[in-house]
Phi, psi and omega in degrees: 000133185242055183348132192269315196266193158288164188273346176282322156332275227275344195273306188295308199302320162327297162299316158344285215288325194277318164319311182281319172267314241264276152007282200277068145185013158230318242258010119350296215255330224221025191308140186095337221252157182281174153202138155245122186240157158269115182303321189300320194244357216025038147312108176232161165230155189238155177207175164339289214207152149006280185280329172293327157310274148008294173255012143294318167304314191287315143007276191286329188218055144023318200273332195302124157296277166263065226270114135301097174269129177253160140243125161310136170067013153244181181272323183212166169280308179245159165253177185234139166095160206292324191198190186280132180307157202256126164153348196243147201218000000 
């Protein structure tokens, strides 16, 4: 599997799409839960974790390439770094 855009592509084209179709028909019912969308087509699938997003997507659409992962009702999924800057908690 090869990414066609940049990963800064696929992160804007991706937020686009989850914010306009998406966000307003999950984020009620399904807060925490992952989406994975196909920027090309705007295809998604939703799951638990990851992989289970994922291989919803992969269900419905084989080909997608280039997948944007959410978490409902955040900003990001994973945080990066060992701990907190120091005086902040």
């Amino acid at each position: 599997m090869t990414l066609t855009r940049t990963p800064y592509e696929v992160a804007r084209i991706g937020d686009e799409i989850y914010e306009r179709d998406i966000r307003a028909l999950i984020e009620a019912e399904h807060h925490g839960e992952i989406v994975a969308i196909d920027v090309d087509s705007g295809s998604w699938g939703l799951g638990k974790n990851i992989l289970e997003a994922r291989e919803r997507l992969d269900s419905a659409l084989p080909e997608a390439n280039d997948v944007f992962l959410v978490r409902v009702g955040e900003k990001v999924i994973h945080r990066f770094g060992g701990r907190s800057p120091r005086g902040q908690q």
